[in-house]
Amino acid sequence: MKELKSVAVIGLGYIGLPTAAVLAGKGLNVIGVDVKESSVEAINRGEVPFVEPDLGEAVSKAVSAGTLKATTDTPVADAYIVAVPTPFNADRTADLSYIEAAARSIAPQLTGDELVILESTSPPGATQHLGDYLIELRPDLSLDTESGKPVLHVAHCPERVLPGRVMIELVSNDRIVGGLTREAAEMARDLYSVFCEGDMHVTDAKTAEMAKLVENSYRDVNIAFANELSVISSRLGIDVWELIELANHHPRVNILQPGPGVGGHCIAVDPWFIVAAAPEDAKLIRQARETNDAKPEWVINKVQELVAGRTNATVAALGLAFKADIDDLRESPAISIVASLSEQLPEVRFSVVEPHVEDLPRALMGRSNVSLTATKDAIEQADVVLLLVDHTAFKELDRDLLAGKKVIDTRGVWR
Ligand code: SAJ
């Protein structure tokens, strides 16, 4: 087995860049590849294009040590880690086009005996598809160790880190490594063992793909339970946060927290890959998605009830990120809530507060009744205060500011 000295990481996003930085920090020669020139330039200056605690330091150290470089062209390397997005299509099947584009950039560089790892969250069968596609592009190579041709080793190693704790969890979490062959899985395990202090669990590629989807579906189903409880509790006049806190005193009960819906690029997406793979059977998983996706509408109705009949009302919407203390706006229910409300209630003004961004996201830009506002000003001007994200800054807010305001606290931070 070839010693893996150089690693190309394709896709320098929320997962690719931290992975590149920790590998480079361990002395491997890492080349990060991204289509976005501004990201490549920023990284080569030792800067990071997005907020993630401790990432900036790791990148700047590795860049000055010369172990991390970024480029727009896929280089020759011993190992390739593909960490590109896998969004879903309109019919909620996975869009593998970014993975295929990565494969097309890798294929010409291969000579045999390389390791290609798919990190992107993928539907069952995607790693096999990547392997088959690479061989279609390079029929002189084979996935089969017995073929007599130079072999390509392909494995899936899904990331499982929590945004906001990426640099800690990359090192400390256990990892699942699934190979198209046992040898590929073991090569991937050895590469990740360079920085991963958690246990490495070796399996086949399809089980590894499914394990990642199942982890996020587990969380989605449990958040759906909490969201359903919040709707029931509101109807029954019960404080859902007190209810959950009390129920969680039972030694075998651990209910999650309700919110305005589920956002992010993972939990709101991954369960659909399971539904697409087994539509007849994935009933609970589908229902959980639908329950969580219906929660923003429920919040919208609450706001509409409060502003009904008021002329010139102002709503302060606190938070746009998909969860607390990050600047990540992907699939954020807060944004869709503000977007729908501002459309449905053109006469209402929306003062949006998001301490982690400098500009309104595209979905809210150019709307005459929406403006990005400082926290205190927004609340002072508001008739209704709509808390959408449990950012620490909002938790620490002087509660006197809320006196006399109608409050919708979707995260239970001010109870
Ligand atoms: N949320 C709630 N109530 C809760 C917990 C979360 O409403 O009790 C909401 C959040 O506000 C957010 C969404 O769910 O909108 C998702 O947040 P999250 O913190 O649960 O998860 P992500 O999307 O940041 O990261 C998840 C993690 N998966 C699990 O915890 C099983 C992470 O480990 C994965 O690596 C990541 O998905 C991923 O990339 O798949």
Short mmCIF file of C-alpha atoms and ligand atoms in Angstrom, two decimals:
data_model
loop_
_atom_site.label_atom_id
_atom_site.label_comp_id
_atom_site.label_asym_id
_atom_site.label_seq_id
_atom_site.Cartn_x
_atom_site.Cartn_y
_atom_site.Cartn_z
CA MET A 1 0.00 0.00 0.00
CA LYS A 2 1.31 3.39 -1.03
CA GLU A 3 2.23 5.89 1.69
CA LEU A 4 -0.08 8.88 1.36
CA LYS A 5 2.04 12.00 1.52
CA SER A 6 0.05 14.47 -0.55
CA VAL A 7 -3.68 15.05 -0.26
CA ALA A 8 -5.90 17.16 -2.49
CA VAL A 9 -9.11 18.35 -0.84
CA ILE A 10 -11.75 19.23 -3.44
CA GLY A 11 -14.21 21.80 -2.10
CA LEU A 12 -12.97 24.26 0.53
CA GLY A 13 -16.23 24.83 2.32
CA TYR A 14 -17.44 24.24 5.85
CA ILE A 15 -15.98 20.72 5.86
CA GLY A 16 -13.25 20.68 3.22
CA LEU A 17 -11.28 23.62 4.58
CA PRO A 18 -11.19 22.45 8.22
CA THR A 19 -10.21 18.95 7.06
CA ALA A 20 -7.46 20.39 4.84
CA ALA A 21 -6.22 22.53 7.73
CA VAL A 22 -6.01 19.67 10.27
CA LEU A 23 -4.27 17.36 7.79
CA ALA A 24 -1.80 20.11 6.93
CA GLY A 25 -1.34 20.78 10.64
CA LYS A 26 -0.13 17.19 10.94
CA GLY A 27 2.57 17.84 8.34
CA LEU A 28 0.95 16.31 5.24
CA ASN A 29 1.32 18.19 2.00
CA VAL A 30 -2.24 19.45 1.40
CA ILE A 31 -3.54 21.21 -1.68
CA GLY A 32 -7.02 22.63 -1.34
CA VAL A 33 -9.05 23.03 -4.52
CA ASP A 34 -12.04 25.28 -5.03
CA VAL A 35 -13.79 26.81 -8.01
CA LYS A 36 -14.25 30.05 -6.08
CA GLU A 37 -11.21 32.22 -6.74
CA SER A 38 -11.93 34.61 -3.87
CA SER A 39 -11.80 31.69 -1.39
CA VAL A 40 -8.57 30.37 -2.90
CA GLU A 41 -6.94 33.81 -2.68
CA ALA A 42 -8.14 34.35 0.90
CA ILE A 43 -6.79 30.96 2.01
CA ASN A 44 -3.42 31.58 0.37
CA ARG A 45 -3.22 34.80 2.39
CA GLY A 46 -3.87 32.67 5.49
CA GLU A 47 -7.43 33.94 5.89
CA VAL A 48 -10.74 32.07 6.07
CA PRO A 49 -13.77 32.90 3.96
CA PHE A 50 -16.31 32.07 6.72
CA VAL A 51 -16.64 32.10 10.51
CA GLU A 52 -15.73 28.95 12.44
CA PRO A 53 -14.00 29.08 15.83
CA ASP A 54 -10.25 28.26 15.70
CA LEU A 55 -10.29 27.61 11.94
CA GLY A 56 -8.57 30.91 11.10
CA GLU A 57 -5.61 30.10 13.30
CA ALA A 58 -5.24 26.57 11.90
CA VAL A 59 -5.35 27.83 8.31
CA SER A 60 -2.91 30.70 8.82
CA LYS A 61 -0.45 28.41 10.63
CA ALA A 62 -0.58 25.74 7.93
CA VAL A 63 -0.24 28.30 5.13
CA SER A 64 2.81 29.91 6.75
CA ALA A 65 4.31 26.47 7.43
CA GLY A 66 3.90 25.79 3.69
CA THR A 67 1.87 22.59 4.21
CA LEU A 68 -1.42 24.08 2.95
CA LYS A 69 -1.90 25.75 -0.43
CA ALA A 70 -5.09 26.50 -2.30
CA THR A 71 -5.66 26.43 -6.06
CA THR A 72 -8.45 26.29 -8.61
CA ASP A 73 -6.86 23.39 -10.52
CA THR A 74 -6.97 19.81 -9.24
CA PRO A 75 -3.35 18.65 -8.81
CA VAL A 76 -1.66 15.24 -8.88
CA ALA A 77 -1.92 13.76 -5.36
CA ASP A 78 -1.74 10.43 -3.51
CA ALA A 79 -5.20 10.93 -2.02
CA TYR A 80 -8.24 12.99 -2.93
CA ILE A 81 -10.91 14.03 -0.48
CA VAL A 82 -14.13 15.19 -2.15
CA ALA A 83 -16.07 17.58 0.08
CA VAL A 84 -18.46 19.27 -2.34
CA PRO A 85 -22.16 20.03 -1.79
CA THR A 86 -24.86 17.44 -2.46
CA PRO A 87 -28.04 19.52 -2.67
CA PHE A 88 -31.33 17.97 -3.65
CA ASN A 89 -33.18 18.30 -6.93
CA ALA A 90 -36.72 19.60 -7.24
CA ASP A 91 -37.99 16.02 -6.77
CA ARG A 92 -35.84 15.72 -3.61
CA THR A 93 -33.45 13.17 -5.04
CA ALA A 94 -29.77 13.99 -4.52
CA ASP A 95 -28.00 16.17 -7.04
CA LEU A 96 -24.67 14.44 -7.66
CA SER A 97 -23.47 16.92 -10.28
CA TYR A 98 -20.83 18.51 -7.99
CA ILE A 99 -19.43 15.06 -7.17
CA GLU A 100 -19.33 14.24 -10.88
CA ALA A 101 -17.57 17.54 -11.64
CA ALA A 102 -14.99 16.72 -8.95
CA ALA A 103 -14.50 13.28 -10.54
CA ARG A 104 -13.91 14.88 -13.95
CA SER A 105 -11.21 17.10 -12.44
CA ILE A 106 -9.53 14.18 -10.62
CA ALA A 107 -9.64 11.59 -13.43
CA PRO A 108 -6.86 13.04 -15.65
CA GLN A 109 -4.45 13.19 -12.67
CA LEU A 110 -4.69 9.50 -11.75
CA THR A 111 -1.94 6.96 -12.35
CA GLY A 112 -3.23 4.13 -10.13
CA ASP A 113 -3.07 3.24 -6.44
CA GLU A 114 -4.60 6.55 -5.40
CA LEU A 115 -7.23 6.82 -2.70
CA VAL A 116 -10.38 8.81 -3.46
CA ILE A 117 -12.57 9.59 -0.46
CA LEU A 118 -16.07 10.95 -0.74
CA GLU A 119 -16.83 13.09 2.33
CA SER A 120 -19.96 14.75 1.02
CA THR A 121 -23.19 13.51 2.54
CA SER A 122 -24.53 11.17 -0.09
CA PRO A 123 -27.45 8.87 -0.87
CA PRO A 124 -26.85 5.12 -0.69
CA GLY A 125 -24.91 4.07 -3.78
CA ALA A 126 -23.20 7.45 -4.44
CA THR A 127 -19.69 6.18 -3.60
CA GLN A 128 -20.14 3.28 -6.03
CA HIS A 129 -21.40 5.78 -8.60
CA LEU A 130 -18.29 7.94 -8.05
CA GLY A 131 -16.03 4.89 -8.44
CA ASP A 132 -17.83 3.70 -11.58
CA TYR A 133 -17.75 7.18 -13.07
CA LEU A 134 -14.00 7.53 -12.46
CA ILE A 135 -13.41 4.17 -14.17
CA GLU A 136 -15.64 5.20 -17.07
CA LEU A 137 -13.38 8.25 -17.47
CA ARG A 138 -10.25 6.17 -16.95
CA PRO A 139 -10.88 2.64 -18.30
CA ASP A 140 -7.15 1.89 -17.94
CA LEU A 141 -7.72 1.76 -14.15
CA SER A 142 -9.92 -0.57 -12.10
CA LEU A 143 -11.72 -0.67 -8.77
CA ASP A 144 -11.03 -4.39 -8.58
CA THR A 145 -7.77 -5.44 -6.90
CA GLU A 146 -7.77 -8.71 -8.91
CA SER A 147 -8.13 -7.11 -12.36
CA GLY A 148 -4.42 -6.81 -13.11
CA LYS A 149 -4.90 -3.13 -13.96
CA PRO A 150 -3.66 -0.28 -11.74
CA VAL A 151 -6.21 0.02 -8.93
CA LEU A 152 -8.20 2.98 -7.72
CA HIS A 153 -9.25 2.85 -4.07
CA VAL A 154 -12.58 4.53 -3.34
CA ALA A 155 -14.14 5.04 0.08
CA HIS A 156 -16.80 7.06 1.87
CA CYS A 157 -15.96 8.82 5.10
CA PRO A 158 -18.87 11.05 6.05
CA GLU A 159 -18.17 14.10 8.16
CA ARG A 160 -20.19 14.34 11.36
CA VAL A 161 -19.01 17.62 12.86
CA LEU A 162 -21.28 20.25 14.31
CA PRO A 163 -20.92 23.73 12.81
CA GLY A 164 -19.47 25.96 15.54
CA ARG A 165 -17.48 23.04 16.99
CA VAL A 166 -15.87 21.77 13.80
CA MET A 167 -12.23 22.06 14.88
CA ILE A 168 -12.93 20.15 18.10
CA GLU A 169 -15.25 17.49 16.68
CA LEU A 170 -13.06 16.78 13.63
CA VAL A 171 -10.44 15.52 16.03
CA SER A 172 -12.56 14.01 18.80
CA ASN A 173 -15.59 12.40 17.05
CA ASP A 174 -15.60 8.73 16.13
CA ARG A 175 -15.66 8.15 12.38
CA ILE A 176 -17.26 5.66 10.06
CA VAL A 177 -15.22 4.64 7.03
CA GLY A 178 -16.85 2.61 4.29
CA GLY A 179 -14.90 1.28 1.33
CA LEU A 180 -15.88 -0.11 -2.04
CA THR A 181 -13.23 -2.63 -1.00
CA ARG A 182 -11.83 -3.49 2.41
CA GLU A 183 -8.45 -2.19 1.31
CA ALA A 184 -9.90 1.19 0.34
CA ALA A 185 -11.64 1.46 3.72
CA GLU A 186 -8.42 0.63 5.54
CA MET A 187 -6.43 3.18 3.52
CA ALA A 188 -9.03 5.85 4.37
CA ARG A 189 -8.96 4.81 8.02
CA ASP A 190 -5.18 5.18 8.11
CA LEU A 191 -5.31 8.61 6.49
CA TYR A 192 -7.94 9.96 8.91
CA SER A 193 -6.12 8.41 11.86
CA VAL A 194 -3.41 11.02 11.27
CA PHE A 195 -5.64 13.60 13.00
CA CYS A 196 -8.72 11.78 14.31
CA GLU A 197 -8.48 10.74 17.96
CA GLY A 198 -11.94 9.10 18.01
CA ASP A 199 -12.52 5.45 17.14
CA MET A 200 -12.55 4.54 13.45
CA HIS A 201 -15.28 2.09 12.41
CA VAL A 202 -14.69 0.26 9.15
CA THR A 203 -17.62 -0.94 7.01
CA ASP A 204 -18.80 -0.99 3.38
CA ALA A 205 -19.53 2.23 1.49
CA LYS A 206 -23.33 1.89 1.38
CA THR A 207 -23.64 1.30 5.13
CA ALA A 208 -21.40 4.31 5.79
CA GLU A 209 -23.56 6.47 3.52
CA MET A 210 -26.70 5.31 5.26
CA ALA A 211 -25.21 5.75 8.77
CA LYS A 212 -24.67 9.44 8.16
CA LEU A 213 -28.22 9.90 6.82
CA VAL A 214 -29.65 7.96 9.73
CA GLU A 215 -27.84 10.10 12.31
CA ASN A 216 -29.37 13.27 10.92
CA SER A 217 -32.79 11.65 10.47
CA TYR A 218 -32.70 10.54 14.10
CA ARG A 219 -32.20 14.17 15.09
CA ASP A 220 -34.85 15.40 12.65
CA VAL A 221 -37.44 12.95 13.98
CA ASN A 222 -36.71 14.03 17.54
CA ILE A 223 -36.86 17.74 16.72
CA ALA A 224 -40.17 17.07 14.95
CA PHE A 225 -41.45 15.53 18.18
CA ALA A 226 -40.45 18.70 20.08
CA ASN A 227 -42.02 20.92 17.40
CA GLU A 228 -45.25 18.94 17.51
CA LEU A 229 -45.28 19.31 21.29
CA SER A 230 -44.87 23.08 20.97
CA VAL A 231 -47.90 23.31 18.67
CA ILE A 232 -49.99 21.09 20.96
CA SER A 233 -48.84 23.01 24.06
CA SER A 234 -49.68 26.35 22.52
CA ARG A 235 -53.21 25.12 21.81
CA LEU A 236 -53.55 23.78 25.36
CA GLY A 237 -52.06 26.87 27.03
CA ILE A 238 -48.99 25.06 28.35
CA ASP A 239 -45.41 26.39 28.40
CA VAL A 240 -43.67 23.83 26.18
CA TRP A 241 -40.21 24.57 27.57
CA GLU A 242 -41.32 23.92 31.10
CA LEU A 243 -43.10 20.79 29.91
CA ILE A 244 -39.99 19.43 28.19
CA GLU A 245 -37.74 20.34 31.10
CA LEU A 246 -40.02 18.43 33.45
CA ALA A 247 -40.38 15.38 31.19
CA ASN A 248 -36.60 15.28 30.75
CA HIS A 249 -36.18 14.61 34.47
CA HIS A 250 -37.18 11.03 33.63
CA PRO A 251 -33.93 9.04 33.35
CA ARG A 252 -34.79 7.66 29.90
CA VAL A 253 -36.40 10.74 28.34
CA ASN A 254 -34.40 13.39 26.48
CA ILE A 255 -36.68 15.56 24.37
CA LEU A 256 -34.98 18.12 22.12
CA GLN A 257 -35.97 21.78 21.81
CA PRO A 258 -38.70 23.20 19.58
CA GLY A 259 -37.87 26.12 17.30
CA PRO A 260 -39.13 27.98 14.24
CA GLY A 261 -38.25 25.02 11.99
CA VAL A 262 -35.15 23.08 11.06
CA GLY A 263 -32.42 24.68 9.00
CA GLY A 264 -28.89 24.04 7.86
CA HIS A 265 -27.59 22.01 5.01
CA CYS A 266 -27.83 18.65 6.77
CA ILE A 267 -30.81 17.82 8.92
CA ALA A 268 -33.35 19.48 6.61
CA VAL A 269 -31.87 17.69 3.59
CA ASP A 270 -30.42 14.29 4.46
CA PRO A 271 -33.66 12.53 5.52
CA TRP A 272 -35.04 13.12 2.01
CA PHE A 273 -32.21 10.96 0.62
CA ILE A 274 -33.58 8.07 2.68
CA VAL A 275 -37.15 8.84 1.61
CA ALA A 276 -35.99 8.86 -2.03
CA ALA A 277 -34.20 5.51 -1.57
CA ALA A 278 -37.24 3.79 0.05
CA PRO A 279 -40.33 5.96 -0.49
CA GLU A 280 -42.83 3.26 0.53
CA ASP A 281 -41.14 2.48 3.81
CA ALA A 282 -39.69 5.73 5.13
CA LYS A 283 -43.01 6.91 6.58
CA LEU A 284 -41.90 8.30 9.94
CA ILE A 285 -38.85 9.96 8.40
CA ARG A 286 -41.02 11.67 5.77
CA GLN A 287 -43.58 12.78 8.36
CA ALA A 288 -40.85 14.30 10.57
CA ARG A 289 -39.57 16.33 7.60
CA GLU A 290 -43.09 17.53 6.86
CA THR A 291 -43.74 18.41 10.53
CA ASN A 292 -40.52 20.43 10.76
CA ASP A 293 -41.10 22.07 7.39
CA ALA A 294 -44.58 23.14 8.54
CA LYS A 295 -43.27 24.93 11.64
CA PRO A 296 -42.29 28.22 9.88
CA GLU A 297 -45.89 28.56 8.63
CA TRP A 298 -47.13 28.16 12.20
CA VAL A 299 -44.80 30.97 13.34
CA ILE A 300 -45.97 33.14 10.43
CA ASN A 301 -49.59 32.67 11.53
CA LYS A 302 -48.70 33.69 15.09
CA VAL A 303 -47.16 36.94 13.84
CA GLN A 304 -50.15 37.61 11.59
CA GLU A 305 -52.52 37.18 14.54
CA LEU A 306 -50.54 39.75 16.55
CA VAL A 307 -50.31 42.42 13.86
CA ALA A 308 -53.86 41.93 12.53
CA GLY A 309 -55.75 45.22 12.58
CA ARG A 310 -52.69 47.33 13.49
CA THR A 311 -51.69 49.92 10.95
CA ASN A 312 -48.00 50.81 10.56
CA ALA A 313 -46.88 47.97 12.81
CA THR A 314 -43.16 47.21 13.15
CA VAL A 315 -41.85 43.73 13.80
CA ALA A 316 -38.32 43.21 15.11
CA ALA A 317 -37.10 39.84 13.78
CA LEU A 318 -34.17 38.68 15.89
CA GLY A 319 -31.79 36.30 14.14
CA LEU A 320 -31.41 34.96 10.60
CA ALA A 321 -28.80 32.20 11.02
CA PHE A 322 -30.06 28.63 11.02
CA LYS A 323 -28.96 28.20 14.62
CA ALA A 324 -27.27 29.97 17.51
CA ASP A 325 -23.92 31.79 17.35
CA ILE A 326 -22.98 31.08 13.76
CA ASP A 327 -23.15 33.15 10.56
CA ASP A 328 -24.45 30.25 8.47
CA LEU A 329 -27.71 31.17 6.76
CA ARG A 330 -28.20 27.99 4.72
CA GLU A 331 -31.78 26.68 4.64
CA SER A 332 -32.55 28.95 7.57
CA PRO A 333 -36.21 28.91 8.61
CA ALA A 334 -35.74 32.44 10.02
CA ILE A 335 -35.07 33.80 6.53
CA SER A 336 -38.07 32.08 4.97
CA ILE A 337 -40.29 33.32 7.81
CA VAL A 338 -39.20 36.96 7.35
CA ALA A 339 -39.40 36.65 3.54
CA SER A 340 -42.97 35.30 3.63
CA LEU A 341 -44.14 37.77 6.26
CA SER A 342 -42.71 40.77 4.43
CA GLU A 343 -44.47 39.63 1.27
CA GLN A 344 -47.79 38.84 2.94
CA LEU A 345 -47.78 42.00 5.09
CA PRO A 346 -46.44 44.78 2.84
CA GLU A 347 -47.71 47.49 5.21
CA VAL A 348 -45.69 46.07 8.16
CA ARG A 349 -42.04 47.10 8.64
CA PHE A 350 -39.53 44.39 9.51
CA SER A 351 -36.38 45.38 11.40
CA VAL A 352 -34.10 42.40 11.05
CA VAL A 353 -31.28 41.84 13.51
CA GLU A 354 -28.42 39.46 12.74
CA PRO A 355 -25.20 40.31 14.58
CA HIS A 356 -23.20 37.79 12.51
CA VAL A 357 -23.77 39.27 9.04
CA GLU A 358 -23.13 42.67 7.49
CA ASP A 359 -25.71 42.58 4.71
CA LEU A 360 -29.18 41.19 4.28
CA PRO A 361 -29.18 37.83 2.49
CA ARG A 362 -30.30 37.84 -1.13
CA ALA A 363 -33.75 36.46 -0.23
CA LEU A 364 -34.48 39.63 1.75
CA MET A 365 -32.52 42.22 -0.23
CA GLY A 366 -34.34 44.97 -2.07
CA ARG A 367 -37.56 44.62 -0.06
CA SER A 368 -38.75 48.10 0.87
CA ASN A 369 -40.25 46.95 4.20
CA VAL A 370 -37.18 44.99 5.40
CA SER A 371 -34.02 46.52 6.85
CA LEU A 372 -31.02 45.23 8.78
CA THR A 373 -31.07 47.03 12.12
CA ALA A 374 -29.07 47.12 15.35
CA THR A 375 -30.63 45.07 18.19
CA LYS A 376 -31.54 47.90 20.51
CA ASP A 377 -32.98 50.16 17.79
CA ALA A 378 -35.00 47.30 16.33
CA ILE A 379 -36.59 46.41 19.64
CA GLU A 380 -37.25 50.02 20.63
CA GLN A 381 -39.08 50.67 17.36
CA ALA A 382 -41.02 47.40 17.42
CA ASP A 383 -44.58 46.55 18.36
CA VAL A 384 -43.87 42.84 18.02
CA VAL A 385 -40.54 41.19 18.85
CA LEU A 386 -40.07 37.89 17.04
CA LEU A 387 -37.12 35.89 18.39
CA LEU A 388 -35.98 33.40 15.74
CA VAL A 389 -32.45 32.40 16.76
CA ASP A 390 -31.09 31.75 20.25
CA HIS A 391 -27.86 33.73 19.75
CA THR A 392 -26.02 34.39 23.02
CA ALA A 393 -26.34 38.15 22.34
CA PHE A 394 -30.14 37.82 22.49
CA LYS A 395 -30.08 35.67 25.62
CA GLU A 396 -28.04 38.36 27.37
CA LEU A 397 -30.35 41.15 26.27
CA ASP A 398 -31.65 43.60 28.89
CA ARG A 399 -35.20 42.30 29.40
CA ASP A 400 -36.45 45.80 30.28
CA LEU A 401 -36.21 46.54 26.55
CA LEU A 402 -39.08 44.10 26.00
CA ALA A 403 -41.46 45.87 28.35
CA GLY A 404 -44.75 46.65 26.63
CA LYS A 405 -43.86 44.64 23.51
CA LYS A 406 -45.72 41.68 22.13
CA VAL A 407 -43.18 38.86 22.11
CA ILE A 408 -43.03 35.64 20.08
CA ASP A 409 -40.10 33.69 21.41
CA THR A 410 -39.71 30.67 19.10
CA ARG A 411 -36.65 29.37 20.99
CA GLY A 412 -37.74 29.85 24.59
CA VAL A 413 -34.76 32.04 25.50
CA TRP A 414 -36.69 34.65 27.50
CA ARG A 415 -38.93 32.44 29.58
N1 SAJ B 1 -32.72 22.38 16.21
C1 SAJ B 1 -33.91 22.52 16.90
N2 SAJ B 1 -34.03 21.92 18.11
C2 SAJ B 1 -33.03 21.21 18.67
C3 SAJ B 1 -31.81 21.04 17.96
C4 SAJ B 1 -31.69 21.65 16.74
O1 SAJ B 1 -34.85 23.16 16.42
O2 SAJ B 1 -33.21 20.71 19.80
C5 SAJ B 1 -32.56 22.99 14.90
C6 SAJ B 1 -31.44 24.03 14.84
O3 SAJ B 1 -31.86 25.27 15.29
C7 SAJ B 1 -31.12 24.03 13.37
C8 SAJ B 1 -31.34 22.58 12.97
O4 SAJ B 1 -32.15 22.02 13.98
O5 SAJ B 1 -32.01 24.85 12.64
C9 SAJ B 1 -30.09 21.76 12.84
O6 SAJ B 1 -29.16 22.07 13.87
P1 SAJ B 1 -28.26 20.98 14.60
O7 SAJ B 1 -27.42 21.70 15.59
O8 SAJ B 1 -29.10 19.91 15.12
O9 SAJ B 1 -27.42 20.33 13.46
P2 SAJ B 1 -26.48 20.85 12.27
O10 SAJ B 1 -27.28 20.86 11.00
O11 SAJ B 1 -25.74 22.07 12.63
O12 SAJ B 1 -25.43 19.63 12.22
C10 SAJ B 1 -25.90 18.32 12.06
C11 SAJ B 1 -25.22 17.43 13.11
N3 SAJ B 1 -25.88 16.13 13.17
C12 SAJ B 1 -26.31 15.61 14.34
O13 SAJ B 1 -26.21 16.18 15.40
C13 SAJ B 1 -26.93 14.24 14.26
C14 SAJ B 1 -23.77 17.28 12.78
O14 SAJ B 1 -23.15 16.32 13.64
C15 SAJ B 1 -23.59 16.82 11.33
O15 SAJ B 1 -22.24 16.75 10.96
C16 SAJ B 1 -24.23 17.85 10.45
O16 SAJ B 1 -25.62 17.89 10.77
C17 SAJ B 1 -24.02 17.43 9.01
O17 SAJ B 1 -23.13 17.99 8.35
O18 SAJ B 1 -24.69 16.49 8.55
#
